[in-house]
CSV table of C-alpha atoms and ligand atoms in Angstrom, one decimal:
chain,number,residue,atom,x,y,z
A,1,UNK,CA,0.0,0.0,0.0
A,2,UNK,CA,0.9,3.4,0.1
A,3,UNK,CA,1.5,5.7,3.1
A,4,UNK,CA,3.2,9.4,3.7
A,5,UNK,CA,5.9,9.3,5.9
A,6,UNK,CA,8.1,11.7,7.4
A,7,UNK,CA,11.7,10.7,7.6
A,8,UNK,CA,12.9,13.6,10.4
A,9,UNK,CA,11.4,16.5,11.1
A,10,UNK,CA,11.4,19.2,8.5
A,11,UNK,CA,12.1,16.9,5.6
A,12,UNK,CA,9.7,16.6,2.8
A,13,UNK,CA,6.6,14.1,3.2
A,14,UNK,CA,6.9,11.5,0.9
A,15,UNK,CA,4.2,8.8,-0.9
A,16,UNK,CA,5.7,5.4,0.1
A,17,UNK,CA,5.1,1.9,-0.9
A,18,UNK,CA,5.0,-0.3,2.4
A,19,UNK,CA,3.3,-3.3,3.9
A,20,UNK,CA,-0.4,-3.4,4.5
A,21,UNK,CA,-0.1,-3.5,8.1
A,22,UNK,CA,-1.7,-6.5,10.7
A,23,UNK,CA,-4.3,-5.4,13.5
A,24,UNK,CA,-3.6,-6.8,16.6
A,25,UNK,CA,-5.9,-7.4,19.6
A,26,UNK,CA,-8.4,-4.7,19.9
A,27,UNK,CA,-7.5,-2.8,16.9
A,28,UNK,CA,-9.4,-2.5,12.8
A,29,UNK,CA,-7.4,-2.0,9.8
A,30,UNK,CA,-9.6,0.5,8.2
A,31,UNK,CA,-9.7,1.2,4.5
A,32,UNK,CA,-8.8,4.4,4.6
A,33,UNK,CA,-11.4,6.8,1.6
A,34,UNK,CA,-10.6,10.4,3.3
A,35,UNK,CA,-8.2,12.1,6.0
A,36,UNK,CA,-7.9,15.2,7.0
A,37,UNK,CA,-5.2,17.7,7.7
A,38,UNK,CA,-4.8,19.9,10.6
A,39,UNK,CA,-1.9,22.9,11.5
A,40,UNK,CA,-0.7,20.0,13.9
A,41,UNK,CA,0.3,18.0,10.8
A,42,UNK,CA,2.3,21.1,9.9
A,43,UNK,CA,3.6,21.6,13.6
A,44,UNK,CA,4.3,17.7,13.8
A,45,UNK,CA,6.5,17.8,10.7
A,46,UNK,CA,8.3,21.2,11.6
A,47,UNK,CA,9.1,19.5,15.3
A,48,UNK,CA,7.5,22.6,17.3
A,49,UNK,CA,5.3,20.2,19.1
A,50,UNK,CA,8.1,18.1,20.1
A,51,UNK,CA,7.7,17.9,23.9
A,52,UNK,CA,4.1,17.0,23.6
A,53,UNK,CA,4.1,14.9,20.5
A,54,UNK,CA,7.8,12.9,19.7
A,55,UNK,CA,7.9,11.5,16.8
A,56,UNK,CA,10.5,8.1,16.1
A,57,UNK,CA,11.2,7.7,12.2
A,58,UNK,CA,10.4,6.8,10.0
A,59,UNK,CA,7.0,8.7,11.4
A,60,UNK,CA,3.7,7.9,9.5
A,61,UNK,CA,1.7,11.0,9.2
A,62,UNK,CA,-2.1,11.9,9.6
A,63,UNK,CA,-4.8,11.8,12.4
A,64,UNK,CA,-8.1,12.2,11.4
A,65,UNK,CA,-9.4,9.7,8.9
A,66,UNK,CA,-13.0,8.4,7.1
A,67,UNK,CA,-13.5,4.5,5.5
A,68,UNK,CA,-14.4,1.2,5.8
A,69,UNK,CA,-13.2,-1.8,8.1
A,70,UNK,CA,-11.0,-3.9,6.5
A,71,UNK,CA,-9.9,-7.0,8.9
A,72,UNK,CA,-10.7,-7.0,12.4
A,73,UNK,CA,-7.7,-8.0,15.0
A,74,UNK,CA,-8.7,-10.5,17.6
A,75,UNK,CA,-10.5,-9.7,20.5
A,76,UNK,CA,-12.4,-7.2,18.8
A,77,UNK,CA,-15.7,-7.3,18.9
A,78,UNK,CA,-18.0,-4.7,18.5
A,79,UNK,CA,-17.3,-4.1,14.8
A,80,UNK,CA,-17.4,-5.7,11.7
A,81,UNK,CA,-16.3,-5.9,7.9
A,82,UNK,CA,-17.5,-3.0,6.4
A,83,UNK,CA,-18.9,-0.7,9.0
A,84,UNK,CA,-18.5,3.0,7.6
A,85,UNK,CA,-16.3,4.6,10.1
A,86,UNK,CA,-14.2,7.6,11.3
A,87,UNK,CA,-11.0,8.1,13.9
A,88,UNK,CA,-8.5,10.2,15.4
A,89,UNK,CA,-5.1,8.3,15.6
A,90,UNK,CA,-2.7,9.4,18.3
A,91,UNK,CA,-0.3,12.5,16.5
A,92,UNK,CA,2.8,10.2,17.8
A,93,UNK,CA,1.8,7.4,15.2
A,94,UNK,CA,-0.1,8.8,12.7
A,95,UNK,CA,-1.2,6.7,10.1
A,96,UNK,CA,-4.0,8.7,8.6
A,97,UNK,CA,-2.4,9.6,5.2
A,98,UNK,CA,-2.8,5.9,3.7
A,99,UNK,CA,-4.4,3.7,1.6
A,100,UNK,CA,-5.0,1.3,5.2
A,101,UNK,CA,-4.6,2.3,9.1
A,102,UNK,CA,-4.9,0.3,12.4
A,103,UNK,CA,-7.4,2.3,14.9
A,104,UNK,CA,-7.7,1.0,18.4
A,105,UNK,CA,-11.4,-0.2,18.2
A,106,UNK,CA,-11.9,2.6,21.4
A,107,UNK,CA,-11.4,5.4,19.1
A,108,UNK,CA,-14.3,4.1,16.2
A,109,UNK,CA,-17.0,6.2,15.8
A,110,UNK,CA,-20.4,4.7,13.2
A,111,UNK,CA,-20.7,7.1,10.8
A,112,UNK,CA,-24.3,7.9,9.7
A,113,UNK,CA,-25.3,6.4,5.7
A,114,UNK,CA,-26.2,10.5,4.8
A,115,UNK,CA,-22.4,11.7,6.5
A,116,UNK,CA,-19.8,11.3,3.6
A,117,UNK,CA,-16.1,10.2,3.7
A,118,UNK,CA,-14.6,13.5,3.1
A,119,UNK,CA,-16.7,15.2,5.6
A,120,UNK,CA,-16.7,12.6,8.3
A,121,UNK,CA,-12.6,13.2,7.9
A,122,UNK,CA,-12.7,16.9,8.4
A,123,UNK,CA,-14.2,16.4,11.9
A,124,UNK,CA,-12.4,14.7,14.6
A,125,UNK,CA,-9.3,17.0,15.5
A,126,UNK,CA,-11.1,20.6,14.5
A,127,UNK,CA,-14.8,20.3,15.5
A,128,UNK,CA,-13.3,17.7,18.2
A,129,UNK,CA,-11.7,20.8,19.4
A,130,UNK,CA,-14.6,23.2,18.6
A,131,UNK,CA,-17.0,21.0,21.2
A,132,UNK,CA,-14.0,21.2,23.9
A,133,UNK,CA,-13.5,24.2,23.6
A,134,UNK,CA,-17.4,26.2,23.7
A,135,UNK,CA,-19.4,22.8,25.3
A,136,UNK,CA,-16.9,21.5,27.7
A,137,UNK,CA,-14.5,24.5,28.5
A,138,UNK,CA,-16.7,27.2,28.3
A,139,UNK,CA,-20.0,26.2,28.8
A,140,UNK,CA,-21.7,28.4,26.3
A,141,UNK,CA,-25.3,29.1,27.0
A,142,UNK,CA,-28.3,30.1,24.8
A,143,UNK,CA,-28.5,33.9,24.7
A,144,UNK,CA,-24.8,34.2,25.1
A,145,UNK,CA,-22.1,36.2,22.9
A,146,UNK,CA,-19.1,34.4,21.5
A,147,UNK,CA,-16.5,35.9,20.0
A,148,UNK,CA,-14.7,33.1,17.2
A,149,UNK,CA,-11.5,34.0,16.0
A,150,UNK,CA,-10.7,32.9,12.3
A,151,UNK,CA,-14.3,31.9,12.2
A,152,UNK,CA,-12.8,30.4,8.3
A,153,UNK,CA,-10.8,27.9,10.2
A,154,UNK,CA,-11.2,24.3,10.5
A,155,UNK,CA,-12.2,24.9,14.1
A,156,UNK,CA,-13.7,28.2,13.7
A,157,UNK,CA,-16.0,27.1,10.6
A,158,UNK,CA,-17.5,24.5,12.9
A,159,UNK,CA,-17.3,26.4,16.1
A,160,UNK,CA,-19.4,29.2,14.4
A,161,UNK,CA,-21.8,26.6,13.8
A,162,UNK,CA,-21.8,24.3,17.2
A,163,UNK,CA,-22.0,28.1,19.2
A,164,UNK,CA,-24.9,28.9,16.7
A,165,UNK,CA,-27.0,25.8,17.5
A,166,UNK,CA,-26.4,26.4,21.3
A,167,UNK,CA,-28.2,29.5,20.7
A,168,UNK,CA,-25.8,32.1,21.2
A,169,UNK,CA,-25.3,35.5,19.4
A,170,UNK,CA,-21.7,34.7,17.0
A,171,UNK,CA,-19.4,37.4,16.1
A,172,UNK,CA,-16.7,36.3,14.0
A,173,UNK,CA,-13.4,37.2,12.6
A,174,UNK,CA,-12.2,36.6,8.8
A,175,UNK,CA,-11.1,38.3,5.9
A,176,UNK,CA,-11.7,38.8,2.0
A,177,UNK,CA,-14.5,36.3,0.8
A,178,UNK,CA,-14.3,34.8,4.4
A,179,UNK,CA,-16.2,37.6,6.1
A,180,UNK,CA,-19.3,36.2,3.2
A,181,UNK,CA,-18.3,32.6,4.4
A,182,UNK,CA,-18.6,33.0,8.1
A,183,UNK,CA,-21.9,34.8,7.5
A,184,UNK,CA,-23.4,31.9,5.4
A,185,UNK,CA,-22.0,29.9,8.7
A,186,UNK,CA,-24.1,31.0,11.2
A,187,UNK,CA,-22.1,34.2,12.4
A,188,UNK,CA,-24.6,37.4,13.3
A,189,UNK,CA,-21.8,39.8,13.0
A,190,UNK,CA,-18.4,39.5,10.6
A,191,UNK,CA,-15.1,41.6,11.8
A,192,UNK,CA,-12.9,41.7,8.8
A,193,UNK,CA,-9.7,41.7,10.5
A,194,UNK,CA,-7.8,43.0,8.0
A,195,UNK,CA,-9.3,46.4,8.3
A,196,UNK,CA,-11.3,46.5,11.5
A,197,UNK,CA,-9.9,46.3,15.1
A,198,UNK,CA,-12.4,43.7,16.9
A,199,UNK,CA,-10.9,45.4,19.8
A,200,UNK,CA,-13.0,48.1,19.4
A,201,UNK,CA,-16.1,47.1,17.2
A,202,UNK,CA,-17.0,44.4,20.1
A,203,UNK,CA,-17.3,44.5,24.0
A,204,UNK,CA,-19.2,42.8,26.6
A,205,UNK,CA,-18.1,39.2,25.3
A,206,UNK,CA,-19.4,36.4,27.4
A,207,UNK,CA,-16.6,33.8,25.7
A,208,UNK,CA,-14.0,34.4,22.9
A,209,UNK,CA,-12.6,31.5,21.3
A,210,UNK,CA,-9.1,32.3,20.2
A,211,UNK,CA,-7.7,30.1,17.2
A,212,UNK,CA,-4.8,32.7,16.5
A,213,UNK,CA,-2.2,33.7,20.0
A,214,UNK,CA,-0.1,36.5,20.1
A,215,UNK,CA,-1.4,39.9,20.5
A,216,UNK,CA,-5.1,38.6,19.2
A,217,UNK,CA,-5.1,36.4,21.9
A,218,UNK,CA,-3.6,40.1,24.6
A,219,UNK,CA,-6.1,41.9,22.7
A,220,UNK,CA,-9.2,39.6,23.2
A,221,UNK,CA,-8.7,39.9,27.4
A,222,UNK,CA,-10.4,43.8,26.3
A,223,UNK,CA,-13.7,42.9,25.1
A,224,UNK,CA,-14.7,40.6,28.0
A,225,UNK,CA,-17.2,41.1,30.5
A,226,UNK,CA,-16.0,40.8,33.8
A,227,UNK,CA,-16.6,36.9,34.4
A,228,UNK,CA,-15.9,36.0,30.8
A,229,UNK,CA,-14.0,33.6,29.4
A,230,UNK,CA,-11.2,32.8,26.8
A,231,UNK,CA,-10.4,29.7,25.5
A,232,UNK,CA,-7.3,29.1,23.5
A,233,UNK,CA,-6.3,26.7,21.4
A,234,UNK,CA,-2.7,28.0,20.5
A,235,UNK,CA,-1.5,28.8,23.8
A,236,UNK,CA,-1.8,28.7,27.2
A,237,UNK,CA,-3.3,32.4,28.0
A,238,UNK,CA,-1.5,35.0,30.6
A,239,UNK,CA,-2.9,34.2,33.9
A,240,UNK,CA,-1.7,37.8,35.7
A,241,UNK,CA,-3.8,39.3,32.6
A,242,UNK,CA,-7.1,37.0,32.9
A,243,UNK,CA,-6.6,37.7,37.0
A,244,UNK,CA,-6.2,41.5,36.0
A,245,UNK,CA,-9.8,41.5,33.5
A,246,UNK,CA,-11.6,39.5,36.2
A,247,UNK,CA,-11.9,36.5,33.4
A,248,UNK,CA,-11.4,33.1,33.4
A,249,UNK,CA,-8.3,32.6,30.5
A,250,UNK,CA,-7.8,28.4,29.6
A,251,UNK,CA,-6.3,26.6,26.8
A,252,UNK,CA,-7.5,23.5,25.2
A,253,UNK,CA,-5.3,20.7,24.4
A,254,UNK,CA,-7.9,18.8,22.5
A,255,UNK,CA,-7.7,14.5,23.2
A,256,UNK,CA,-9.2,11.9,21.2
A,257,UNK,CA,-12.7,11.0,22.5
A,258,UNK,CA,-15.4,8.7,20.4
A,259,UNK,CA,-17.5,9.6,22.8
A,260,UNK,CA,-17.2,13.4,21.9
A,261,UNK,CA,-17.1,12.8,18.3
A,262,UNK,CA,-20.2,10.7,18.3
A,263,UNK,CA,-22.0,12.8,20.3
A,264,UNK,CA,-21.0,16.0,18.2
A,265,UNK,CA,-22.1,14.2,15.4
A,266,UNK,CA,-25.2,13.2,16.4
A,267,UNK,CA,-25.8,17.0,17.4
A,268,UNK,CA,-24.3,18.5,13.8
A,269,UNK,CA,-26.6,16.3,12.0
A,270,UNK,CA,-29.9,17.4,14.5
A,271,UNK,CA,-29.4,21.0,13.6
A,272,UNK,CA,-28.6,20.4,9.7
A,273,UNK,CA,-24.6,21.8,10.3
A,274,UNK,CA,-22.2,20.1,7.5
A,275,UNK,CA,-18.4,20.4,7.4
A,276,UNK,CA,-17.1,23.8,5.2
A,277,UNK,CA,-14.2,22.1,3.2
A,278,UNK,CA,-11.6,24.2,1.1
A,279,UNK,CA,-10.6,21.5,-1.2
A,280,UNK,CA,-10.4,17.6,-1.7
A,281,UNK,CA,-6.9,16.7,-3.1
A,282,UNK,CA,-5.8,13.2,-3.9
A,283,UNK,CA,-3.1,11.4,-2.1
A,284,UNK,CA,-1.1,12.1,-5.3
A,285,UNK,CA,-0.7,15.5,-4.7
A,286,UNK,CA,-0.4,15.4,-1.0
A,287,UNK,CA,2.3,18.1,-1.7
A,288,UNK,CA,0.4,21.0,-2.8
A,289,UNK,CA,-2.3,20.0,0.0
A,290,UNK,CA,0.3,20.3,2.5
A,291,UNK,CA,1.0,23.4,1.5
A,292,UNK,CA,-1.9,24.9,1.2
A,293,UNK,CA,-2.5,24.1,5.6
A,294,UNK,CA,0.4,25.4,5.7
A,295,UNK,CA,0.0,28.6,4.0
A,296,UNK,CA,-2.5,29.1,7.0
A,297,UNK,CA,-5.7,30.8,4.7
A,298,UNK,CA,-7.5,27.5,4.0
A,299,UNK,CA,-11.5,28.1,4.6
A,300,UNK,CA,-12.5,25.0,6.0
A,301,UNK,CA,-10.9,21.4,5.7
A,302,UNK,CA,-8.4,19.9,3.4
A,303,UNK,CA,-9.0,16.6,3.0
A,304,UNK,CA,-7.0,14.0,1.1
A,305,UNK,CA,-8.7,11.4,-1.0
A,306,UNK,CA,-7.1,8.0,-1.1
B,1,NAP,N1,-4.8,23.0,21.3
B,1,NAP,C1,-5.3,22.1,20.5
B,1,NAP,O1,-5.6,20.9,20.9
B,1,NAP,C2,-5.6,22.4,19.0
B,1,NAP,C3,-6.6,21.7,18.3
B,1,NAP,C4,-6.9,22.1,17.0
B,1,NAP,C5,-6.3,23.3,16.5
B,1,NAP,N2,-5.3,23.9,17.2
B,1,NAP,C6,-4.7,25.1,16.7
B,1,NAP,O2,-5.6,26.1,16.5
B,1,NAP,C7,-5.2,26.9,15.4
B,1,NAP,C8,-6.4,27.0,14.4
B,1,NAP,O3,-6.6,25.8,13.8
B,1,NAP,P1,-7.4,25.7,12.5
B,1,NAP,O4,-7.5,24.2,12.1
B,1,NAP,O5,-8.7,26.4,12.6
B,1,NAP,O6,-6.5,26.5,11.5
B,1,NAP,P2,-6.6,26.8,9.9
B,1,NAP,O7,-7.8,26.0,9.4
B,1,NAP,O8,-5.3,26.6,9.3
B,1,NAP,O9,-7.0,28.3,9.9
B,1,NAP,C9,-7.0,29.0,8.7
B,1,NAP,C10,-7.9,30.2,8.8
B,1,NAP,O10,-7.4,31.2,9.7
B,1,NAP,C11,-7.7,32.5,9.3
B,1,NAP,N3,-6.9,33.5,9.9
B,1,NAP,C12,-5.6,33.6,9.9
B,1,NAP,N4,-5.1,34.6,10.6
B,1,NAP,C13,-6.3,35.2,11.1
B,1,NAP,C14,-6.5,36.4,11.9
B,1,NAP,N5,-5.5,37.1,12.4
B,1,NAP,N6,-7.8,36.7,12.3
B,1,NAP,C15,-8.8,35.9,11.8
B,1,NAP,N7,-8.6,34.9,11.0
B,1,NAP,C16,-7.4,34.5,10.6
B,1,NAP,C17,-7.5,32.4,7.8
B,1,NAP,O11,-8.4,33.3,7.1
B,1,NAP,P3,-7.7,34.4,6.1
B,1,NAP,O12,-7.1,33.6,5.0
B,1,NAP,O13,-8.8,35.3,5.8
B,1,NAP,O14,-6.6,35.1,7.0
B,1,NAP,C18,-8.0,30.9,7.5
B,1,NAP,O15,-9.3,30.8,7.0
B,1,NAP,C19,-3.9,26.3,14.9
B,1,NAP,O16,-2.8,27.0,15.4
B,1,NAP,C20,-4.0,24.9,15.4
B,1,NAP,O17,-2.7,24.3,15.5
B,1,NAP,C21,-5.0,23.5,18.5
């Protein structure tokens, strides 16, 4: 089969011929129709998530994945030969970007017959995050305001979305045909960052969800009520400033949970929410879809078919 793998950090990712691999106990070999990629992909390769993901090479690549069980280890019982499914694989060991990858059974979720491969593989690490981040972090109720950064993300697409089917009021950052985007999202209100300061158009902010650090991330401690809270999912936010703005300042370091991704899928599907992807790219051309995450302006997913 064929697989990307990184050979150290920083090198190129290259398509690979290898051996279609064996489940063991407790494990699927999944045949592998869509994956996703994520800024982590990007981080994982560059080695600026070293201390919390090391990688041993060669390192496959990929998390987030969409197909069909292949073979079932032994031991493994709850699914069988065929099941439609989706995963996030542990960042350490990859696997995603493949025509085949083991998944520990714990981490399969049933995907719905009217939820496609390519959007089944744009959710687990982004709107995995998005849920994390506004349900369990943040606890965002109906009637609330929430502020999403880069609401043309992969997280903030589907954030804009999640926070909108909670019932809150959305306000968004985004630029160029993003600001239109985010609208047709969910989003009330569009900042577009490149000429407006949400510093000042916003205020009174019950929870900002910050997909961006730095001085966005300084910045959004301003437009909180007192009692607010930001969640983070870049880095961890200045405690002596949160303490200073009477706010509540927490970063997410998003896990793997079925249980999550079922239920959020479940929920997306209730309230008619679908996943914005920015373009489907075949495994051939991994390359140029790698690039394109990297490049940071993606609207939505990019998913690789296999
Ligand atoms: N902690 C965790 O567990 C966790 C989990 C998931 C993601 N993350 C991190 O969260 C961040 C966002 O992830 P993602 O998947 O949403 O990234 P992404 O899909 O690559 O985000 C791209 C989007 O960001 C927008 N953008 C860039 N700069 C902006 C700014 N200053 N203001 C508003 N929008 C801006 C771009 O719009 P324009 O082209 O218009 O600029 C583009 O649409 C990444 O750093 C990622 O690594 C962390």
């Amino acid at each position: 089969m064929q697989q990307i793998i990184l050979s150290d950090y920083e090198q190129t990712p290259a398509l690979t011929d290898v051996a279609i691999p064996e489940p063991n106990h407790g494990e699927v070999l999944v045949r592998v129709k869509a994956a996703a990629l994520n800024p982590l992909d990007v981080k994982l390769q560059l080695g600026r998530v070293h201390a919390y993901f090391p990688l041993t090479f060669p390192s496959q690549m990929g998390t987030d994945l969409a197909g069909t069980i292949e073979k079932t280890g032994s031991l493994t019982s709850r699914w069988r030969v065929g099941d439609r499914v989706m995963a996030r694989l542990d960042p350490t060991k990859g696997g995603a970007f493949a025509d085949y990858a083991i998944v520990p059974e714990d981490q399969l979720v049933l995907l719905p017959q009217d939820l496609n491969f390519n959007s089944a593989a744009g959710l687990p690490t982004a709107a995995g995050t998005a849920w994390q981040a506004l349900v369990e972090i943040a606890d965002l109720k109906a009637g609330q305001t929430v502020l999403v950064h880069a609401g043309t993300g992969g997280v903030g697409s589907v954030a804009i979305q999640f926070a909108r089917g909670l019932g809150a009021r959305v306000i968004a950052s985004a630029s160029g045909d993003g600001v239109e985007i985010a609208r047709e999202l969910g989003a009330d209100q569009v900042i577009d960052y490149r000429s407006e300061d949400f510093a000042t158009k916003v205020s009174d902010i019950d929870v900002v969800l910050d997909t961006i650090g730095g001085e966005t991330q300084q910045r959004s401690f301003d437009v909180l009520r007192s009692g607010g809270k930001l969640v983070s999912t870049v880095s961890p936010p200045d405690q002596a400033l949160a303490t200073a703005h009477k706010v509540e300042g927490t970063f997410v370091f998003h896990t793997s949970n079925a249980g999550r991704l079922s239920d959020l899928v479940k929920a997306m599907r209730a309230m008619g929410q679908s996943v914005l992807i920015d373009g489907v790219f075949p495994i051939t051309s991994f390359a140029e879809a790698f690039g394109r995450q990297a490049s940071g302006r993606a609207r939505g997913k990019i998913i690789i078919s296999v």
